[in-house]
């Protein structure tokens, strides 16, 4: 980034937001994460001095690992790492601070990322605002999780080459936006940035909506709802700008529809994704909803299908080359949707 003062301003803004929210989850989060330890202490606290040998119990099958609230927050944190890195590079030319990358699991590096040479001042300011929000989400979730926070996994937000395409080019090829002899660069200009952002934003909204039912702690649920609302604002903003710019550049609306169809082809047979144009092409479709006007949900596996750019069950690929840093394979794997 060429303007050092602007670079400092983003981190000042992030610090201010983080301080405002810092204590929100600590008590509830600590209580939730302590449940397992409390149960263990209760089991060990039996003062019965009867030393008579007990019969050997029949071994029971090992139960499948259950998903707890910390798992869901870490699932969200993986996605926020991806979004924060993309927007921070696009808006400011720098990625996340090293202090926001550590945690459990294998810490990975970011491949790709560049500052967009914005020509539209409004788009530039929107990008900066979203970047600040996304970095704040990372800081907030890490604070809530404490030592349970996962490290940033390996992330690919690169363009790549014709022969070795990066994640963005692979996504654009899958959607039919570019051919096998072309690359897609979301950092090239304003419109390309908006299309790159569009790949992520709707997925984030459906991911938080789908995960809400898995959260037991009401404080965690309120926090997740707050991030969901922010992501929905971001998604609506990106969709609105693309639709508006589509008046002068109709291909933007067409490409948005292609990206939507590609996401739908990855996450299963259900039709839970929509472009930005209504069915009669004379009305916008800024908010993709069902017949009841409700936003769609995606399961953890479906979100990974899109993040990994695959319709098969696997761990890793696309924007997360080595997979997300979630605790179990069930939380890291995409679904078998081929």
mmCIF file of C-alpha atoms in Angstrom, residues 18-240:
data_model
loop_
_atom_site.group_PDB
_atom_site.id
_atom_site.type_symbol
_atom_site.label_atom_id
_atom_site.label_comp_id
_atom_site.label_asym_id
_atom_site.label_seq_id
_atom_site.Cartn_x
_atom_site.Cartn_y
_atom_site.Cartn_z
ATOM 1 C CA UNK A 18 -12.130 -5.253 18.981
ATOM 2 C CA UNK A 19 -11.916 -3.382 22.294
ATOM 3 C CA UNK A 20 -15.619 -2.578 22.167
ATOM 4 C CA UNK A 21 -16.514 -6.254 21.753
ATOM 5 C CA UNK A 22 -13.638 -7.866 23.606
ATOM 6 C CA UNK A 23 -15.384 -8.963 26.788
ATOM 7 C CA UNK A 24 -18.659 -10.015 25.205
ATOM 8 C CA UNK A 25 -18.129 -13.770 25.086
ATOM 9 C CA UNK A 26 -15.435 -14.374 27.663
ATOM 10 C CA UNK A 27 -17.620 -15.448 30.570
ATOM 11 C CA UNK A 28 -20.083 -17.519 28.584
ATOM 12 C CA UNK A 29 -17.350 -18.879 26.349
ATOM 13 C CA UNK A 30 -15.207 -19.921 29.275
ATOM 14 C CA UNK A 31 -18.168 -21.646 30.880
ATOM 15 C CA UNK A 32 -19.045 -23.540 27.724
ATOM 16 C CA UNK A 33 -15.504 -24.703 27.104
ATOM 17 C CA UNK A 34 -15.149 -25.793 30.735
ATOM 18 C CA UNK A 35 -18.056 -28.237 30.625
ATOM 19 C CA UNK A 36 -15.867 -31.184 29.661
ATOM 20 C CA UNK A 37 -13.386 -30.446 32.448
ATOM 21 C CA UNK A 38 -16.138 -30.039 35.023
ATOM 22 C CA UNK A 39 -17.591 -33.404 34.092
ATOM 23 C CA UNK A 40 -14.186 -35.012 34.525
ATOM 24 C CA UNK A 41 -13.732 -33.457 37.970
ATOM 25 C CA UNK A 42 -17.168 -34.645 39.011
ATOM 26 C CA UNK A 43 -16.304 -38.171 37.961
ATOM 27 C CA UNK A 44 -13.042 -38.070 39.903
ATOM 28 C CA UNK A 45 -14.590 -36.585 43.015
ATOM 29 C CA UNK A 46 -16.180 -39.791 44.328
ATOM 30 C CA UNK A 47 -15.070 -40.350 47.949
ATOM 31 C CA UNK A 48 -16.371 -43.931 48.111
ATOM 32 C CA UNK A 49 -13.704 -45.985 49.946
ATOM 33 C CA UNK A 50 -15.174 -49.381 49.047
ATOM 34 C CA UNK A 51 -12.189 -51.241 47.616
ATOM 35 C CA UNK A 52 -14.109 -54.337 46.547
ATOM 36 C CA UNK A 53 -13.221 -55.201 42.962
ATOM 37 C CA UNK A 54 -15.869 -54.230 40.481
ATOM 38 C CA UNK A 55 -16.816 -56.498 37.593
ATOM 39 C CA UNK A 56 -15.181 -55.657 34.316
ATOM 40 C CA UNK A 57 -17.754 -53.776 32.237
ATOM 41 C CA UNK A 58 -18.574 -54.783 28.698
ATOM 42 C CA UNK A 59 -16.631 -52.471 26.365
ATOM 43 C CA UNK A 60 -18.843 -49.970 24.569
ATOM 44 C CA UNK A 61 -18.209 -48.678 21.078
ATOM 45 C CA UNK A 62 -16.391 -45.362 20.993
ATOM 46 C CA UNK A 63 -19.048 -42.690 20.426
ATOM 47 C CA UNK A 64 -18.724 -40.395 17.465
ATOM 48 C CA UNK A 65 -17.256 -37.013 18.288
ATOM 49 C CA UNK A 66 -19.988 -34.504 19.017
ATOM 50 C CA UNK A 67 -19.977 -30.972 17.705
ATOM 51 C CA UNK A 68 -19.814 -28.315 20.396
ATOM 52 C CA UNK A 69 -20.166 -24.553 20.314
ATOM 53 C CA UNK A 70 -16.410 -23.995 20.139
ATOM 54 C CA UNK A 71 -16.336 -26.189 17.026
ATOM 55 C CA UNK A 72 -18.937 -23.977 15.355
ATOM 56 C CA UNK A 73 -17.052 -20.792 16.214
ATOM 57 C CA UNK A 74 -13.854 -22.312 14.833
ATOM 58 C CA UNK A 75 -15.735 -23.359 11.692
ATOM 59 C CA UNK A 76 -16.724 -19.713 11.328
ATOM 60 C CA UNK A 77 -13.174 -18.573 12.087
ATOM 61 C CA UNK A 78 -11.780 -20.618 9.185
ATOM 62 C CA UNK A 79 -14.164 -18.858 6.810
ATOM 63 C CA UNK A 80 -13.386 -15.461 8.303
ATOM 64 C CA UNK A 81 -9.649 -16.021 7.773
ATOM 65 C CA UNK A 82 -10.380 -16.489 4.065
ATOM 66 C CA UNK A 83 -12.621 -13.454 3.704
ATOM 67 C CA UNK A 84 -10.412 -11.202 5.818
ATOM 68 C CA UNK A 85 -7.289 -12.032 3.831
ATOM 69 C CA UNK A 86 -9.022 -11.432 0.493
ATOM 70 C CA UNK A 87 -10.541 -8.094 1.470
ATOM 71 C CA UNK A 88 -7.485 -6.840 3.367
ATOM 72 C CA UNK A 89 -5.243 -7.456 0.368
ATOM 73 C CA UNK A 90 -7.779 -6.079 -2.109
ATOM 74 C CA UNK A 91 -8.466 -2.906 -0.129
ATOM 75 C CA UNK A 92 -5.121 -2.189 1.524
ATOM 76 C CA UNK A 93 -2.489 -4.387 -0.084
ATOM 77 C CA UNK A 94 -1.628 -6.136 3.187
ATOM 78 C CA UNK A 95 -2.842 -9.315 4.856
ATOM 79 C CA UNK A 96 -3.678 -10.132 8.449
ATOM 80 C CA UNK A 97 -1.173 -9.370 11.172
ATOM 81 C CA UNK A 98 0.870 -12.392 12.270
ATOM 82 C CA UNK A 99 -0.634 -12.130 15.758
ATOM 83 C CA UNK A 100 -4.034 -13.068 14.289
ATOM 84 C CA UNK A 101 -2.866 -16.275 12.617
ATOM 85 C CA UNK A 102 -1.736 -18.563 15.450
ATOM 86 C CA UNK A 103 -3.686 -21.279 17.216
ATOM 87 C CA UNK A 104 -4.331 -25.003 17.283
ATOM 88 C CA UNK A 105 -3.731 -27.072 14.175
ATOM 89 C CA UNK A 106 -1.216 -26.431 11.434
ATOM 90 C CA UNK A 107 -0.771 -22.763 10.611
ATOM 91 C CA UNK A 108 -0.690 -22.114 6.893
ATOM 92 C CA UNK A 109 0.385 -19.281 4.639
ATOM 93 C CA UNK A 110 -1.609 -17.224 2.162
ATOM 94 C CA UNK A 111 -0.947 -17.654 -1.544
ATOM 95 C CA UNK A 112 -1.851 -14.666 -3.692
ATOM 96 C CA UNK A 113 -3.520 -11.399 -2.823
ATOM 97 C CA UNK A 114 -2.936 -7.904 -4.207
ATOM 98 C CA UNK A 115 -4.278 -4.387 -3.865
ATOM 99 C CA UNK A 116 -6.952 -3.493 -6.402
ATOM 100 C CA UNK A 117 -6.287 -0.291 -8.421
ATOM 101 C CA UNK A 118 -9.802 1.011 -7.815
ATOM 102 C CA UNK A 119 -11.098 3.640 -10.223
ATOM 103 C CA UNK A 120 -14.512 3.997 -8.591
ATOM 104 C CA UNK A 121 -14.089 5.816 -5.275
ATOM 105 C CA UNK A 122 -17.353 4.410 -3.935
ATOM 106 C CA UNK A 123 -16.315 0.809 -4.575
ATOM 107 C CA UNK A 124 -12.937 1.537 -2.965
ATOM 108 C CA UNK A 125 -14.578 2.861 0.201
ATOM 109 C CA UNK A 126 -16.965 -0.099 0.339
ATOM 110 C CA UNK A 127 -14.011 -2.476 0.013
ATOM 111 C CA UNK A 128 -12.199 -0.760 2.869
ATOM 112 C CA UNK A 129 -15.246 -0.912 5.121
ATOM 113 C CA UNK A 130 -15.820 -4.608 4.461
ATOM 114 C CA UNK A 131 -12.117 -5.348 5.000
ATOM 115 C CA UNK A 132 -12.189 -3.692 8.413
ATOM 116 C CA UNK A 133 -15.293 -5.668 9.364
ATOM 117 C CA UNK A 134 -13.824 -8.988 8.257
ATOM 118 C CA UNK A 135 -10.563 -8.479 10.120
ATOM 119 C CA UNK A 136 -12.592 -7.485 13.181
ATOM 120 C CA UNK A 137 -14.546 -10.745 12.871
ATOM 121 C CA UNK A 138 -11.296 -12.709 13.004
ATOM 122 C CA UNK A 139 -10.102 -10.809 16.072
ATOM 123 C CA UNK A 140 -13.484 -11.148 17.772
ATOM 124 C CA UNK A 141 -13.787 -14.904 17.246
ATOM 125 C CA UNK A 142 -10.202 -15.486 18.354
ATOM 126 C CA UNK A 143 -10.849 -13.519 21.545
ATOM 127 C CA UNK A 144 -14.042 -15.465 22.223
ATOM 128 C CA UNK A 145 -12.326 -18.822 21.690
ATOM 129 C CA UNK A 146 -9.151 -17.968 23.581
ATOM 130 C CA UNK A 147 -6.676 -20.854 23.515
ATOM 131 C CA UNK A 148 -9.213 -23.007 21.658
ATOM 132 C CA UNK A 149 -8.942 -20.855 18.518
ATOM 133 C CA UNK A 150 -7.609 -22.653 15.458
ATOM 134 C CA UNK A 151 -4.698 -21.305 13.468
ATOM 135 C CA UNK A 152 -5.199 -19.955 9.991
ATOM 136 C CA UNK A 153 -5.021 -22.856 7.525
ATOM 137 C CA UNK A 154 -3.265 -22.603 4.178
ATOM 138 C CA UNK A 155 -5.308 -20.229 2.013
ATOM 139 C CA UNK A 156 -5.223 -19.753 -1.757
ATOM 140 C CA UNK A 157 -6.561 -16.418 -3.014
ATOM 141 C CA UNK A 158 -4.318 -16.414 -6.047
ATOM 142 C CA UNK A 159 -4.896 -15.975 -9.765
ATOM 143 C CA UNK A 160 -2.283 -18.501 -10.836
ATOM 144 C CA UNK A 161 -1.404 -19.153 -14.460
ATOM 145 C CA UNK A 162 -3.113 -20.790 -17.416
ATOM 146 C CA UNK A 163 -1.201 -24.013 -16.745
ATOM 147 C CA UNK A 164 -1.388 -23.823 -12.940
ATOM 148 C CA UNK A 165 -4.580 -21.967 -12.070
ATOM 149 C CA UNK A 166 -5.067 -20.445 -8.641
ATOM 150 C CA UNK A 167 -8.314 -20.798 -6.704
ATOM 151 C CA UNK A 168 -9.971 -17.760 -8.268
ATOM 152 C CA UNK A 169 -9.190 -18.896 -11.796
ATOM 153 C CA UNK A 170 -10.373 -22.421 -10.979
ATOM 154 C CA UNK A 171 -13.640 -21.025 -9.618
ATOM 155 C CA UNK A 172 -14.158 -18.802 -12.663
ATOM 156 C CA UNK A 173 -13.457 -21.684 -15.048
ATOM 157 C CA UNK A 174 -15.915 -23.910 -13.193
ATOM 158 C CA UNK A 175 -18.552 -21.212 -13.636
ATOM 159 C CA UNK A 176 -17.770 -20.742 -17.322
ATOM 160 C CA UNK A 177 -16.682 -17.154 -16.708
ATOM 161 C CA UNK A 178 -13.292 -17.735 -18.359
ATOM 162 C CA UNK A 179 -12.064 -20.480 -20.659
ATOM 163 C CA UNK A 180 -9.357 -23.047 -19.981
ATOM 164 C CA UNK A 181 -6.893 -20.770 -21.785
ATOM 165 C CA UNK A 182 -7.658 -17.765 -19.566
ATOM 166 C CA UNK A 183 -7.194 -16.695 -15.955
ATOM 167 C CA UNK A 184 -9.472 -14.676 -13.694
ATOM 168 C CA UNK A 185 -7.878 -11.878 -11.675
ATOM 169 C CA UNK A 186 -10.156 -10.415 -8.971
ATOM 170 C CA UNK A 187 -7.514 -7.770 -8.238
ATOM 171 C CA UNK A 188 -7.379 -6.406 -11.794
ATOM 172 C CA UNK A 189 -10.095 -3.756 -11.555
ATOM 173 C CA UNK A 190 -13.300 -2.725 -9.800
ATOM 174 C CA UNK A 191 -15.627 -5.097 -11.628
ATOM 175 C CA UNK A 192 -13.328 -8.089 -11.239
ATOM 176 C CA UNK A 193 -13.048 -7.362 -7.516
ATOM 177 C CA UNK A 194 -16.835 -7.263 -7.158
ATOM 178 C CA UNK A 195 -17.175 -10.619 -8.904
ATOM 179 C CA UNK A 196 -14.457 -12.106 -6.705
ATOM 180 C CA UNK A 197 -16.244 -10.836 -3.605
ATOM 181 C CA UNK A 198 -19.522 -12.226 -4.924
ATOM 182 C CA UNK A 199 -18.024 -15.723 -4.933
ATOM 183 C CA UNK A 200 -17.642 -15.531 -1.136
ATOM 184 C CA UNK A 201 -20.363 -13.375 0.311
ATOM 185 C CA UNK A 202 -23.520 -15.394 -0.291
ATOM 186 C CA UNK A 203 -21.738 -18.514 0.949
ATOM 187 C CA UNK A 204 -20.870 -16.798 4.224
ATOM 188 C CA UNK A 205 -24.486 -15.831 4.843
ATOM 189 C CA UNK A 206 -25.813 -19.334 4.164
ATOM 190 C CA UNK A 207 -23.012 -20.848 6.286
ATOM 191 C CA UNK A 208 -23.906 -18.818 9.384
ATOM 192 C CA UNK A 209 -27.620 -19.436 8.821
ATOM 193 C CA UNK A 210 -27.032 -23.179 8.592
ATOM 194 C CA UNK A 211 -24.770 -23.287 11.646
ATOM 195 C CA UNK A 212 -27.172 -21.356 13.879
ATOM 196 C CA UNK A 213 -29.194 -24.470 14.682
ATOM 197 C CA UNK A 214 -26.035 -26.204 15.942
ATOM 198 C CA UNK A 215 -25.233 -23.577 18.594
ATOM 199 C CA UNK A 216 -26.503 -24.297 22.118
ATOM 200 C CA UNK A 217 -25.115 -21.372 24.121
ATOM 201 C CA UNK A 218 -27.332 -18.300 23.721
ATOM 202 C CA UNK A 219 -24.408 -15.909 24.047
ATOM 203 C CA UNK A 220 -22.570 -17.668 21.247
ATOM 204 C CA UNK A 221 -25.791 -17.666 19.227
ATOM 205 C CA UNK A 222 -26.193 -13.917 19.672
ATOM 206 C CA UNK A 223 -22.612 -13.352 18.557
ATOM 207 C CA UNK A 224 -23.079 -15.571 15.501
ATOM 208 C CA UNK A 225 -26.289 -13.714 14.671
ATOM 209 C CA UNK A 226 -24.363 -10.451 14.802
ATOM 210 C CA UNK A 227 -21.759 -11.715 12.356
ATOM 211 C CA UNK A 228 -24.492 -13.202 10.148
ATOM 212 C CA UNK A 229 -26.149 -9.792 9.979
ATOM 213 C CA UNK A 230 -22.860 -8.129 9.030
ATOM 214 C CA UNK A 231 -22.208 -10.738 6.337
ATOM 215 C CA UNK A 232 -25.727 -10.237 4.988
ATOM 216 C CA UNK A 233 -25.124 -6.477 4.754
ATOM 217 C CA UNK A 234 -21.893 -7.156 2.875
ATOM 218 C CA UNK A 235 -23.540 -9.643 0.514
ATOM 219 C CA UNK A 236 -26.439 -7.296 -0.168
ATOM 220 C CA UNK A 237 -24.031 -4.465 -0.861
ATOM 221 C CA UNK A 238 -21.972 -6.489 -3.351
ATOM 222 C CA UNK A 239 -25.107 -7.753 -5.091
ATOM 223 C CA UNK A 240 -26.530 -4.224 -5.288
#
